[in-house]
Amino acid sequence: MVDKTDIVYSIIVPTIGRKHEISELLSSIKKADIPVPYEILIIDQNDDGFLQNSLDDFLSHLPIRVLNVDFKGLSKAKNFGALKAKGEVVSFPDDDCKVFKDTFETGFETLNRGYDLVFGKCVDEVGEDTVLKFKKEPFELSTKNMMGGFVEATVFCKKTVFEKFQFDENMGAGTFFGAEEGYDWLYRILSHQESKAFYNPNIKFYHPPVIADKGDTPALKRVFTYRCGTAYLCRKHKFLFKYLTRLYMVFLASMIYKVVDSKKSVYYGVEYHALKLGWLFSKNFLK
């Protein structure tokens, strides 16, 4: 085990409702090359004992701290984990992802070029992009070119940056505004222009593809919370054009698909109403 005074890197993993995936992530970390002393913080939002069997095989081999919490919410769990972290650098891999052998080495090599935070990409088993379409070439991030160059689950972030900029706990999984917390977080960091951020597509995390079925109930629930988050983001940062464009496009899609695909029509209809409700309700949180 690593003495806490020697820790350079804290891998923070908020988790709820997943057992096998946590084992897979920890197994991949165990096989990875990590160039600095590190710790793994499991922010456990489950009932007592839920993860016990999943963690038993790793507690004696990996520097794991399990922090049981009595709240739910991804952003809140990340902030809590960073507060408890001993490392100078923090990361927040998803609890259903895995790392490659060189993920951490490449992340630190990039960070050590003079950046304050660096991002990688998410891929599937054959190396194709998941989560979003990533840019093919590395580049330095700004508020004007962020898209395609970041997912917060791939970040290596100096803790000095995180101490100034935490995740908005009104946003993210487990809240009404269930997405865009990463965009909000990075946008606030880059708006102050004190920190340098970089995207390196050679920093790779395995992440299962996001299910694209637009007809089932989980997909409708997911798009509702996601678009409430989009509306919150747009209202918070006054992205009126972005908001109105999305609102118009999904309304148009719901009308067009009424004729050819009723399931997609419902999906885009839910997205449309979520954008409106998210905009309306966000007023109570943005005072």
PDB file of C-alpha atoms in Angstrom:
ATOM      1  CA  MET A   1       0.000   0.000   0.000  1.00  0.00           C
ATOM      2  CA  VAL A   2       1.114   3.574  -0.717  1.00  0.00           C
ATOM      3  CA  ASP A   3       1.646   5.873   2.233  1.00  0.00           C
ATOM      4  CA  LYS A   4      -0.778   8.777   1.987  1.00  0.00           C
ATOM      5  CA  THR A   5       2.034  11.335   2.217  1.00  0.00           C
ATOM      6  CA  ASP A   6       3.562   9.967  -1.015  1.00  0.00           C
ATOM      7  CA  ILE A   7       0.418  10.031  -3.162  1.00  0.00           C
ATOM      8  CA  VAL A   8       0.645  12.049  -6.373  1.00  0.00           C
ATOM      9  CA  TYR A   9      -2.454  10.837  -8.208  1.00  0.00           C
ATOM     10  CA  SER A  10      -6.031  10.232  -7.009  1.00  0.00           C
ATOM     11  CA  ILE A  11      -8.383   8.161  -9.172  1.00  0.00           C
ATOM     12  CA  ILE A  12     -11.896   9.058  -8.008  1.00  0.00           C
ATOM     13  CA  VAL A  13     -14.694   6.666  -8.964  1.00  0.00           C
ATOM     14  CA  PRO A  14     -18.247   7.600  -7.951  1.00  0.00           C
ATOM     15  CA  THR A  15     -20.476   4.555  -8.297  1.00  0.00           C
ATOM     16  CA  ILE A  16     -24.030   3.407  -7.851  1.00  0.00           C
ATOM     17  CA  GLY A  17     -25.810   0.254  -8.960  1.00  0.00           C
ATOM     18  CA  ARG A  18     -22.837  -1.432 -10.654  1.00  0.00           C
ATOM     19  CA  LYS A  19     -20.912  -4.468  -9.429  1.00  0.00           C
ATOM     20  CA  HIS A  20     -19.358  -6.299 -12.368  1.00  0.00           C
ATOM     21  CA  GLU A  21     -18.337  -3.028 -14.020  1.00  0.00           C
ATOM     22  CA  ILE A  22     -16.416  -1.895 -10.925  1.00  0.00           C
ATOM     23  CA  SER A  23     -14.515  -5.179 -10.898  1.00  0.00           C
ATOM     24  CA  GLU A  24     -13.667  -4.736 -14.579  1.00  0.00           C
ATOM     25  CA  LEU A  25     -12.420  -1.189 -14.011  1.00  0.00           C
ATOM     26  CA  LEU A  26     -10.258  -2.160 -11.038  1.00  0.00           C
ATOM     27  CA  SER A  27      -8.860  -5.135 -12.931  1.00  0.00           C
ATOM     28  CA  SER A  28      -7.839  -2.837 -15.789  1.00  0.00           C
ATOM     29  CA  ILE A  29      -6.219  -0.369 -13.363  1.00  0.00           C
ATOM     30  CA  LYS A  30      -4.287  -3.227 -11.775  1.00  0.00           C
ATOM     31  CA  LYS A  31      -2.802  -4.128 -15.183  1.00  0.00           C
ATOM     32  CA  ALA A  32      -2.042  -0.538 -16.192  1.00  0.00           C
ATOM     33  CA  ASP A  33       1.286   1.256 -15.980  1.00  0.00           C
ATOM     34  CA  ILE A  34       0.916   4.099 -13.481  1.00  0.00           C
ATOM     35  CA  PRO A  35       4.079   6.243 -13.331  1.00  0.00           C
ATOM     36  CA  VAL A  36       3.444   7.840  -9.914  1.00  0.00           C
ATOM     37  CA  PRO A  37       2.239   6.776  -6.452  1.00  0.00           C
ATOM     38  CA  TYR A  38      -1.548   6.728  -6.514  1.00  0.00           C
ATOM     39  CA  GLU A  39      -4.764   5.977  -4.673  1.00  0.00           C
ATOM     40  CA  ILE A  40      -8.225   4.888  -5.775  1.00  0.00           C
ATOM     41  CA  LEU A  41     -11.205   6.483  -4.043  1.00  0.00           C
ATOM     42  CA  ILE A  42     -14.477   4.595  -4.464  1.00  0.00           C
ATOM     43  CA  ILE A  43     -17.323   6.992  -3.690  1.00  0.00           C
ATOM     44  CA  ASP A  44     -19.946   4.397  -2.810  1.00  0.00           C
ATOM     45  CA  GLN A  45     -23.538   5.624  -3.109  1.00  0.00           C
ATOM     46  CA  ASN A  46     -25.015   2.127  -2.738  1.00  0.00           C
ATOM     47  CA  ASP A  47     -26.636   0.388   0.210  1.00  0.00           C
ATOM     48  CA  ASP A  48     -24.223  -1.083   2.740  1.00  0.00           C
ATOM     49  CA  GLY A  49     -22.518  -4.227   1.489  1.00  0.00           C
ATOM     50  CA  PHE A  50     -23.586  -3.847  -2.146  1.00  0.00           C
ATOM     51  CA  LEU A  51     -20.000  -3.696  -3.440  1.00  0.00           C
ATOM     52  CA  GLN A  52     -18.351  -6.013  -0.952  1.00  0.00           C
ATOM     53  CA  ASN A  53     -17.892  -9.012  -3.249  1.00  0.00           C
ATOM     54  CA  SER A  54     -16.795  -6.784  -6.130  1.00  0.00           C
ATOM     55  CA  LEU A  55     -14.042  -5.189  -4.043  1.00  0.00           C
ATOM     56  CA  ASP A  56     -12.782  -8.136  -1.987  1.00  0.00           C
ATOM     57  CA  ASP A  57     -10.308  -9.351  -4.606  1.00  0.00           C
ATOM     58  CA  PHE A  58      -8.717  -5.918  -4.983  1.00  0.00           C
ATOM     59  CA  LEU A  59      -8.495  -4.419  -1.494  1.00  0.00           C
ATOM     60  CA  SER A  60      -5.232  -6.240  -0.695  1.00  0.00           C
ATOM     61  CA  HIS A  61      -3.636  -5.509  -4.094  1.00  0.00           C
ATOM     62  CA  LEU A  62      -4.641  -1.934  -4.887  1.00  0.00           C
ATOM     63  CA  PRO A  63      -4.459   1.281  -2.793  1.00  0.00           C
ATOM     64  CA  ILE A  64      -8.235   1.592  -2.454  1.00  0.00           C
ATOM     65  CA  ARG A  65     -10.193   3.774  -0.055  1.00  0.00           C
ATOM     66  CA  VAL A  66     -13.930   3.184   0.025  1.00  0.00           C
ATOM     67  CA  LEU A  67     -15.919   6.232   1.076  1.00  0.00           C
ATOM     68  CA  ASN A  68     -19.560   5.423   1.832  1.00  0.00           C
ATOM     69  CA  VAL A  69     -21.855   8.410   1.407  1.00  0.00           C
ATOM     70  CA  ASP A  70     -25.521   8.979   2.193  1.00  0.00           C
ATOM     71  CA  PHE A  71     -26.298  11.113  -0.856  1.00  0.00           C
ATOM     72  CA  LYS A  72     -26.925  10.510  -4.551  1.00  0.00           C
ATOM     73  CA  GLY A  73     -25.537  12.544  -7.411  1.00  0.00           C
ATOM     74  CA  LEU A  74     -22.526  12.204  -9.703  1.00  0.00           C
ATOM     75  CA  SER A  75     -21.304  15.796  -9.480  1.00  0.00           C
ATOM     76  CA  LYS A  76     -21.650  15.881  -5.712  1.00  0.00           C
ATOM     77  CA  ALA A  77     -19.743  12.586  -5.459  1.00  0.00           C
ATOM     78  CA  LYS A  78     -16.918  13.918  -7.639  1.00  0.00           C
ATOM     79  CA  ASN A  79     -16.624  17.073  -5.553  1.00  0.00           C
ATOM     80  CA  PHE A  80     -16.671  15.029  -2.347  1.00  0.00           C
ATOM     81  CA  GLY A  81     -14.010  12.663  -3.656  1.00  0.00           C
ATOM     82  CA  ALA A  82     -11.730  15.503  -4.743  1.00  0.00           C
ATOM     83  CA  LEU A  83     -12.070  17.072  -1.289  1.00  0.00           C
ATOM     84  CA  LYS A  84     -10.858  13.825   0.292  1.00  0.00           C
ATOM     85  CA  ALA A  85      -8.168  13.122  -2.320  1.00  0.00           C
ATOM     86  CA  LYS A  86      -4.494  13.174  -1.300  1.00  0.00           C
ATOM     87  CA  GLY A  87      -3.081  13.478  -4.809  1.00  0.00           C
ATOM     88  CA  GLU A  88      -1.835  16.510  -6.684  1.00  0.00           C
ATOM     89  CA  VAL A  89      -3.688  15.265  -9.773  1.00  0.00           C
ATOM     90  CA  VAL A  90      -7.257  13.924  -9.867  1.00  0.00           C
ATOM     91  CA  SER A  91      -9.244  11.886 -12.389  1.00  0.00           C
ATOM     92  CA  PHE A  92     -12.883  10.785 -12.519  1.00  0.00           C
ATOM     93  CA  PRO A  93     -13.264   7.651 -14.679  1.00  0.00           C
ATOM     94  CA  ASP A  94     -16.821   6.380 -15.066  1.00  0.00           C
ATOM     95  CA  ASP A  95     -17.694   3.286 -13.073  1.00  0.00           C
ATOM     96  CA  ASP A  96     -18.499   1.387 -16.297  1.00  0.00           C
ATOM     97  CA  CYS A  97     -15.277   2.205 -18.140  1.00  0.00           C
ATOM     98  CA  LYS A  98     -11.887   0.490 -18.319  1.00  0.00           C
ATOM     99  CA  VAL A  99      -8.386   1.822 -18.871  1.00  0.00           C
ATOM    100  CA  PHE A 100      -5.686   0.592 -21.226  1.00  0.00           C
ATOM    101  CA  LYS A 101      -2.173  -0.346 -20.189  1.00  0.00           C
ATOM    102  CA  ASP A 102      -0.781   3.029 -21.293  1.00  0.00           C
ATOM    103  CA  THR A 103      -3.732   5.292 -20.370  1.00  0.00           C
ATOM    104  CA  PHE A 104      -2.118   6.751 -17.254  1.00  0.00           C
ATOM    105  CA  GLU A 105       1.399   6.985 -18.663  1.00  0.00           C
ATOM    106  CA  THR A 106       0.150   8.896 -21.694  1.00  0.00           C
ATOM    107  CA  GLY A 107      -2.025  11.108 -19.507  1.00  0.00           C
ATOM    108  CA  PHE A 108       0.851  12.124 -17.253  1.00  0.00           C
ATOM    109  CA  GLU A 109       3.274  12.538 -20.148  1.00  0.00           C
ATOM    110  CA  THR A 110       0.824  14.991 -21.717  1.00  0.00           C
ATOM    111  CA  LEU A 111       0.100  16.790 -18.451  1.00  0.00           C
ATOM    112  CA  ASN A 112       3.816  17.263 -17.855  1.00  0.00           C
ATOM    113  CA  ARG A 113       4.166  19.277 -21.058  1.00  0.00           C
ATOM    114  CA  GLY A 114       2.951  22.285 -19.091  1.00  0.00           C
ATOM    115  CA  TYR A 115      -0.809  21.782 -19.018  1.00  0.00           C
ATOM    116  CA  ASP A 116      -3.153  22.051 -16.054  1.00  0.00           C
ATOM    117  CA  LEU A 117      -5.647  19.525 -17.320  1.00  0.00           C
ATOM    118  CA  VAL A 118      -5.694  17.100 -20.228  1.00  0.00           C
ATOM    119  CA  PHE A 119      -8.421  14.999 -21.798  1.00  0.00           C
ATOM    120  CA  GLY A 120      -8.497  11.810 -23.815  1.00  0.00           C
ATOM    121  CA  LYS A 121     -11.136   9.906 -25.751  1.00  0.00           C
ATOM    122  CA  CYS A 122     -13.564   7.029 -25.176  1.00  0.00           C
ATOM    123  CA  VAL A 123     -13.469   4.030 -27.498  1.00  0.00           C
ATOM    124  CA  ASP A 124     -15.131   0.639 -27.878  1.00  0.00           C
ATOM    125  CA  GLU A 125     -13.517  -2.801 -28.228  1.00  0.00           C
ATOM    126  CA  VAL A 126     -12.397  -2.118 -31.807  1.00  0.00           C
ATOM    127  CA  GLY A 127     -11.153   1.408 -31.186  1.00  0.00           C
ATOM    128  CA  GLU A 128     -14.149   3.314 -32.550  1.00  0.00           C
ATOM    129  CA  ASP A 129     -15.301   6.475 -30.755  1.00  0.00           C
ATOM    130  CA  THR A 130     -18.029   6.143 -28.153  1.00  0.00           C
ATOM    131  CA  VAL A 131     -19.904   8.762 -26.101  1.00  0.00           C
ATOM    132  CA  LEU A 132     -19.255  11.369 -28.825  1.00  0.00           C
ATOM    133  CA  LYS A 133     -17.341  11.925 -32.058  1.00  0.00           C
ATOM    134  CA  PHE A 134     -13.829  12.946 -31.071  1.00  0.00           C
ATOM    135  CA  LYS A 135     -11.379  15.027 -33.057  1.00  0.00           C
ATOM    136  CA  LYS A 136      -8.623  12.979 -34.690  1.00  0.00           C
ATOM    137  CA  GLU A 137      -5.758  15.356 -33.957  1.00  0.00           C
ATOM    138  CA  PRO A 138      -4.526  16.724 -30.608  1.00  0.00           C
ATOM    139  CA  PHE A 139      -5.110  20.395 -29.857  1.00  0.00           C
ATOM    140  CA  GLU A 140      -5.166  22.976 -27.084  1.00  0.00           C
ATOM    141  CA  LEU A 141      -8.661  23.646 -25.799  1.00  0.00           C
ATOM    142  CA  SER A 142     -10.438  26.984 -25.567  1.00  0.00           C
ATOM    143  CA  THR A 143     -14.046  28.039 -25.053  1.00  0.00           C
ATOM    144  CA  LYS A 144     -14.389  28.316 -28.838  1.00  0.00           C
ATOM    145  CA  ASN A 145     -13.154  24.851 -29.835  1.00  0.00           C
ATOM    146  CA  MET A 146     -14.123  22.534 -26.952  1.00  0.00           C
ATOM    147  CA  MET A 147     -16.481  20.236 -28.828  1.00  0.00           C
ATOM    148  CA  GLY A 148     -14.948  16.919 -29.808  1.00  0.00           C
ATOM    149  CA  GLY A 149     -12.025  17.407 -27.456  1.00  0.00           C
ATOM    150  CA  PHE A 150     -13.232  16.526 -23.993  1.00  0.00           C
ATOM    151  CA  VAL A 151     -15.206  14.171 -21.833  1.00  0.00           C
ATOM    152  CA  GLU A 152     -14.778  14.746 -18.112  1.00  0.00           C
ATOM    153  CA  ALA A 153     -14.431  10.997 -17.458  1.00  0.00           C
ATOM    154  CA  THR A 154     -11.071  11.093 -19.292  1.00  0.00           C
ATOM    155  CA  VAL A 155      -9.557  14.097 -17.525  1.00  0.00           C
ATOM    156  CA  PHE A 156      -6.253  14.379 -15.692  1.00  0.00           C
ATOM    157  CA  CYS A 157      -6.657  17.574 -13.668  1.00  0.00           C
ATOM    158  CA  LYS A 158      -4.295  19.321 -11.285  1.00  0.00           C
ATOM    159  CA  LYS A 159      -6.000  19.610  -7.928  1.00  0.00           C
ATOM    160  CA  THR A 160      -5.090  23.298  -7.726  1.00  0.00           C
ATOM    161  CA  VAL A 161      -7.473  23.847 -10.644  1.00  0.00           C
ATOM    162  CA  PHE A 162     -10.219  21.767  -9.088  1.00  0.00           C
ATOM    163  CA  GLU A 163      -9.957  23.691  -5.824  1.00  0.00           C
ATOM    164  CA  LYS A 164     -11.082  26.778  -7.771  1.00  0.00           C
ATOM    165  CA  PHE A 165     -13.630  25.102 -10.046  1.00  0.00           C
ATOM    166  CA  GLN A 166     -15.881  22.284  -8.818  1.00  0.00           C
ATOM    167  CA  PHE A 167     -18.725  20.592 -10.636  1.00  0.00           C
ATOM    168  CA  ASP A 168     -22.118  22.284 -10.363  1.00  0.00           C
ATOM    169  CA  GLU A 169     -24.033  19.918  -8.076  1.00  0.00           C
ATOM    170  CA  ASN A 170     -27.349  20.899  -9.658  1.00  0.00           C
ATOM    171  CA  MET A 171     -26.200  19.103 -12.804  1.00  0.00           C
ATOM    172  CA  GLY A 172     -25.283  15.556 -13.797  1.00  0.00           C
ATOM    173  CA  ALA A 173     -26.559  12.031 -13.243  1.00  0.00           C
ATOM    174  CA  GLY A 174     -28.823  11.747 -10.213  1.00  0.00           C
ATOM    175  CA  THR A 175     -30.270  15.263 -10.598  1.00  0.00           C
ATOM    176  CA  PHE A 176     -33.139  16.789 -12.550  1.00  0.00           C
ATOM    177  CA  PHE A 177     -30.620  18.518 -14.838  1.00  0.00           C
ATOM    178  CA  GLY A 178     -28.943  15.244 -15.733  1.00  0.00           C
ATOM    179  CA  ALA A 179     -26.163  16.224 -18.139  1.00  0.00           C
ATOM    180  CA  GLU A 180     -23.716  18.904 -19.363  1.00  0.00           C
ATOM    181  CA  GLU A 181     -21.937  19.244 -16.014  1.00  0.00           C
ATOM    182  CA  GLY A 182     -18.640  18.580 -17.783  1.00  0.00           C
ATOM    183  CA  TYR A 183     -19.234  21.272 -20.380  1.00  0.00           C
ATOM    184  CA  ASP A 184     -20.193  23.752 -17.661  1.00  0.00           C
ATOM    185  CA  TRP A 185     -17.130  22.853 -15.588  1.00  0.00           C
ATOM    186  CA  LEU A 186     -14.612  23.150 -18.422  1.00  0.00           C
ATOM    187  CA  TYR A 187     -16.232  26.279 -19.853  1.00  0.00           C
ATOM    188  CA  ARG A 188     -15.878  28.046 -16.511  1.00  0.00           C
ATOM    189  CA  ILE A 189     -12.236  26.968 -16.232  1.00  0.00           C
ATOM    190  CA  LEU A 190     -11.306  28.124 -19.735  1.00  0.00           C
ATOM    191  CA  SER A 191     -13.285  31.362 -19.452  1.00  0.00           C
ATOM    192  CA  HIS A 192     -10.815  32.581 -16.847  1.00  0.00           C
ATOM    193  CA  GLN A 193      -7.844  31.770 -19.103  1.00  0.00           C
ATOM    194  CA  GLU A 194      -5.594  30.976 -16.152  1.00  0.00           C
ATOM    195  CA  SER A 195      -5.411  27.264 -16.927  1.00  0.00           C
ATOM    196  CA  LYS A 196      -4.130  25.477 -20.022  1.00  0.00           C
ATOM    197  CA  ALA A 197      -6.091  22.457 -21.239  1.00  0.00           C
ATOM    198  CA  PHE A 198      -5.178  19.962 -23.946  1.00  0.00           C
ATOM    199  CA  TYR A 199      -6.847  17.106 -25.809  1.00  0.00           C
ATOM    200  CA  ASN A 200      -4.748  14.069 -26.718  1.00  0.00           C
ATOM    201  CA  PRO A 201      -6.559  11.299 -28.646  1.00  0.00           C
ATOM    202  CA  ASN A 202      -3.825   8.864 -27.602  1.00  0.00           C
ATOM    203  CA  ILE A 203      -5.178   8.935 -24.034  1.00  0.00           C
ATOM    204  CA  LYS A 204      -7.802   6.227 -24.358  1.00  0.00           C
ATOM    205  CA  PHE A 205     -10.478   4.853 -22.073  1.00  0.00           C
ATOM    206  CA  TYR A 206     -12.750   1.982 -22.969  1.00  0.00           C
ATOM    207  CA  HIS A 207     -16.386   3.008 -22.568  1.00  0.00           C
ATOM    208  CA  PRO A 208     -19.376   0.960 -23.737  1.00  0.00           C
ATOM    209  CA  PRO A 209     -21.358   2.576 -26.549  1.00  0.00           C
ATOM    210  CA  VAL A 210     -24.321   4.690 -25.536  1.00  0.00           C
ATOM    211  CA  ILE A 211     -27.485   2.816 -26.483  1.00  0.00           C
ATOM    212  CA  ALA A 212     -29.066   4.645 -29.425  1.00  0.00           C
ATOM    213  CA  ASP A 213     -32.541   3.070 -29.330  1.00  0.00           C
ATOM    214  CA  LYS A 214     -34.998   5.958 -29.353  1.00  0.00           C
ATOM    215  CA  GLY A 215     -38.090   3.881 -28.677  1.00  0.00           C
ATOM    216  CA  ASP A 216     -37.716   2.391 -25.203  1.00  0.00           C
ATOM    217  CA  THR A 217     -38.579   3.910 -21.836  1.00  0.00           C
ATOM    218  CA  PRO A 218     -34.968   4.167 -20.545  1.00  0.00           C
ATOM    219  CA  ALA A 219     -34.045   6.147 -23.671  1.00  0.00           C
ATOM    220  CA  LEU A 220     -36.927   8.557 -23.077  1.00  0.00           C
ATOM    221  CA  LYS A 221     -35.983   9.025 -19.435  1.00  0.00           C
ATOM    222  CA  ARG A 222     -32.363   9.559 -20.391  1.00  0.00           C
ATOM    223  CA  VAL A 223     -33.059  12.148 -23.075  1.00  0.00           C
ATOM    224  CA  PHE A 224     -35.441  13.994 -20.759  1.00  0.00           C
ATOM    225  CA  THR A 225     -32.854  14.473 -18.012  1.00  0.00           C
ATOM    226  CA  TYR A 226     -30.070  15.161 -20.532  1.00  0.00           C
ATOM    227  CA  ARG A 227     -31.989  17.935 -22.267  1.00  0.00           C
ATOM    228  CA  CYS A 228     -33.048  19.455 -18.975  1.00  0.00           C
ATOM    229  CA  GLY A 229     -29.308  19.684 -18.346  1.00  0.00           C
ATOM    230  CA  THR A 230     -28.764  21.270 -21.751  1.00  0.00           C
ATOM    231  CA  ALA A 231     -31.376  23.915 -20.975  1.00  0.00           C
ATOM    232  CA  TYR A 232     -29.798  24.618 -17.585  1.00  0.00           C
ATOM    233  CA  LEU A 233     -26.390  25.027 -19.227  1.00  0.00           C
ATOM    234  CA  CYS A 234     -27.729  27.376 -21.879  1.00  0.00           C
ATOM    235  CA  ARG A 235     -29.555  29.539 -19.377  1.00  0.00           C
ATOM    236  CA  LYS A 236     -26.601  29.626 -16.966  1.00  0.00           C
ATOM    237  CA  HIS A 237     -24.144  30.802 -19.629  1.00  0.00           C
ATOM    238  CA  LYS A 238     -26.602  32.725 -21.807  1.00  0.00           C
ATOM    239  CA  PHE A 239     -26.204  30.394 -24.798  1.00  0.00           C
ATOM    240  CA  LEU A 240     -29.489  31.604 -26.262  1.00  0.00           C
ATOM    241  CA  PHE A 241     -28.656  30.803 -29.888  1.00  0.00           C
ATOM    242  CA  LYS A 242     -27.515  27.282 -28.979  1.00  0.00           C
ATOM    243  CA  TYR A 243     -30.710  26.739 -26.984  1.00  0.00           C
ATOM    244  CA  LEU A 244     -33.124  28.069 -29.596  1.00  0.00           C
ATOM    245  CA  THR A 245     -31.395  26.155 -32.380  1.00  0.00           C
ATOM    246  CA  ARG A 246     -31.710  22.881 -30.494  1.00  0.00           C
ATOM    247  CA  LEU A 247     -35.311  23.640 -29.551  1.00  0.00           C
ATOM    248  CA  TYR A 248     -36.235  24.339 -33.169  1.00  0.00           C
ATOM    249  CA  MET A 249     -34.420  21.281 -34.536  1.00  0.00           C
ATOM    250  CA  VAL A 250     -36.029  18.772 -32.170  1.00  0.00           C
ATOM    251  CA  PHE A 251     -39.474  20.298 -32.686  1.00  0.00           C
ATOM    252  CA  LEU A 252     -39.018  19.979 -36.432  1.00  0.00           C
ATOM    253  CA  ALA A 253     -37.796  16.387 -36.050  1.00  0.00           C
ATOM    254  CA  SER A 254     -40.796  15.431 -33.925  1.00  0.00           C
ATOM    255  CA  MET A 255     -43.135  16.778 -36.616  1.00  0.00           C
ATOM    256  CA  ILE A 256     -41.342  15.069 -39.518  1.00  0.00           C
ATOM    257  CA  TYR A 257     -41.138  11.678 -37.808  1.00  0.00           C
ATOM    258  CA  LYS A 258     -44.839  11.706 -36.991  1.00  0.00           C
ATOM    259  CA  VAL A 259     -45.365  10.514 -40.542  1.00  0.00           C
ATOM    260  CA  VAL A 260     -42.570   7.931 -40.854  1.00  0.00           C
ATOM    261  CA  ASP A 261     -41.546   6.759 -37.363  1.00  0.00           C
ATOM    262  CA  SER A 262     -43.819   7.292 -34.365  1.00  0.00           C
ATOM    263  CA  LYS A 263     -41.189   6.162 -31.824  1.00  0.00           C
ATOM    264  CA  LYS A 264     -38.685   8.735 -33.006  1.00  0.00           C
ATOM    265  CA  SER A 265     -41.420  11.354 -33.058  1.00  0.00           C
ATOM    266  CA  VAL A 266     -42.145  10.665 -29.386  1.00  0.00           C
ATOM    267  CA  TYR A 267     -38.429  10.711 -28.575  1.00  0.00           C
ATOM    268  CA  TYR A 268     -37.893  14.137 -30.111  1.00  0.00           C
ATOM    269  CA  GLY A 269     -41.139  15.346 -28.579  1.00  0.00           C
ATOM    270  CA  VAL A 270     -39.854  14.395 -25.130  1.00  0.00           C
ATOM    271  CA  GLU A 271     -36.588  16.166 -25.918  1.00  0.00           C
ATOM    272  CA  TYR A 272     -38.483  19.289 -26.983  1.00  0.00           C
ATOM    273  CA  HIS A 273     -40.562  19.431 -23.793  1.00  0.00           C
ATOM    274  CA  ALA A 274     -37.492  18.706 -21.651  1.00  0.00           C
ATOM    275  CA  LEU A 275     -35.697  21.697 -23.154  1.00  0.00           C
ATOM    276  CA  LYS A 276     -38.656  23.917 -22.305  1.00  0.00           C
ATOM    277  CA  LEU A 277     -39.102  22.561 -18.777  1.00  0.00           C
ATOM    278  CA  GLY A 278     -35.382  22.636 -18.082  1.00  0.00           C
ATOM    279  CA  TRP A 279     -35.230  26.286 -19.114  1.00  0.00           C
ATOM    280  CA  LEU A 280     -38.231  27.130 -16.964  1.00  0.00           C
ATOM    281  CA  PHE A 281     -37.127  25.278 -13.824  1.00  0.00           C
ATOM    282  CA  SER A 282     -33.484  26.339 -14.046  1.00  0.00           C
ATOM    283  CA  LYS A 283     -34.561  29.822 -13.069  1.00  0.00           C
ATOM    284  CA  ASN A 284     -35.025  28.619  -9.489  1.00  0.00           C
ATOM    285  CA  PHE A 285     -31.406  27.391  -9.316  1.00  0.00           C
ATOM    286  CA  LEU A 286     -29.668  30.264 -11.080  1.00  0.00           C
ATOM    287  CA  LYS A 287     -30.184  33.259  -8.854  1.00  0.00           C
TER     288      LYS A 287
END
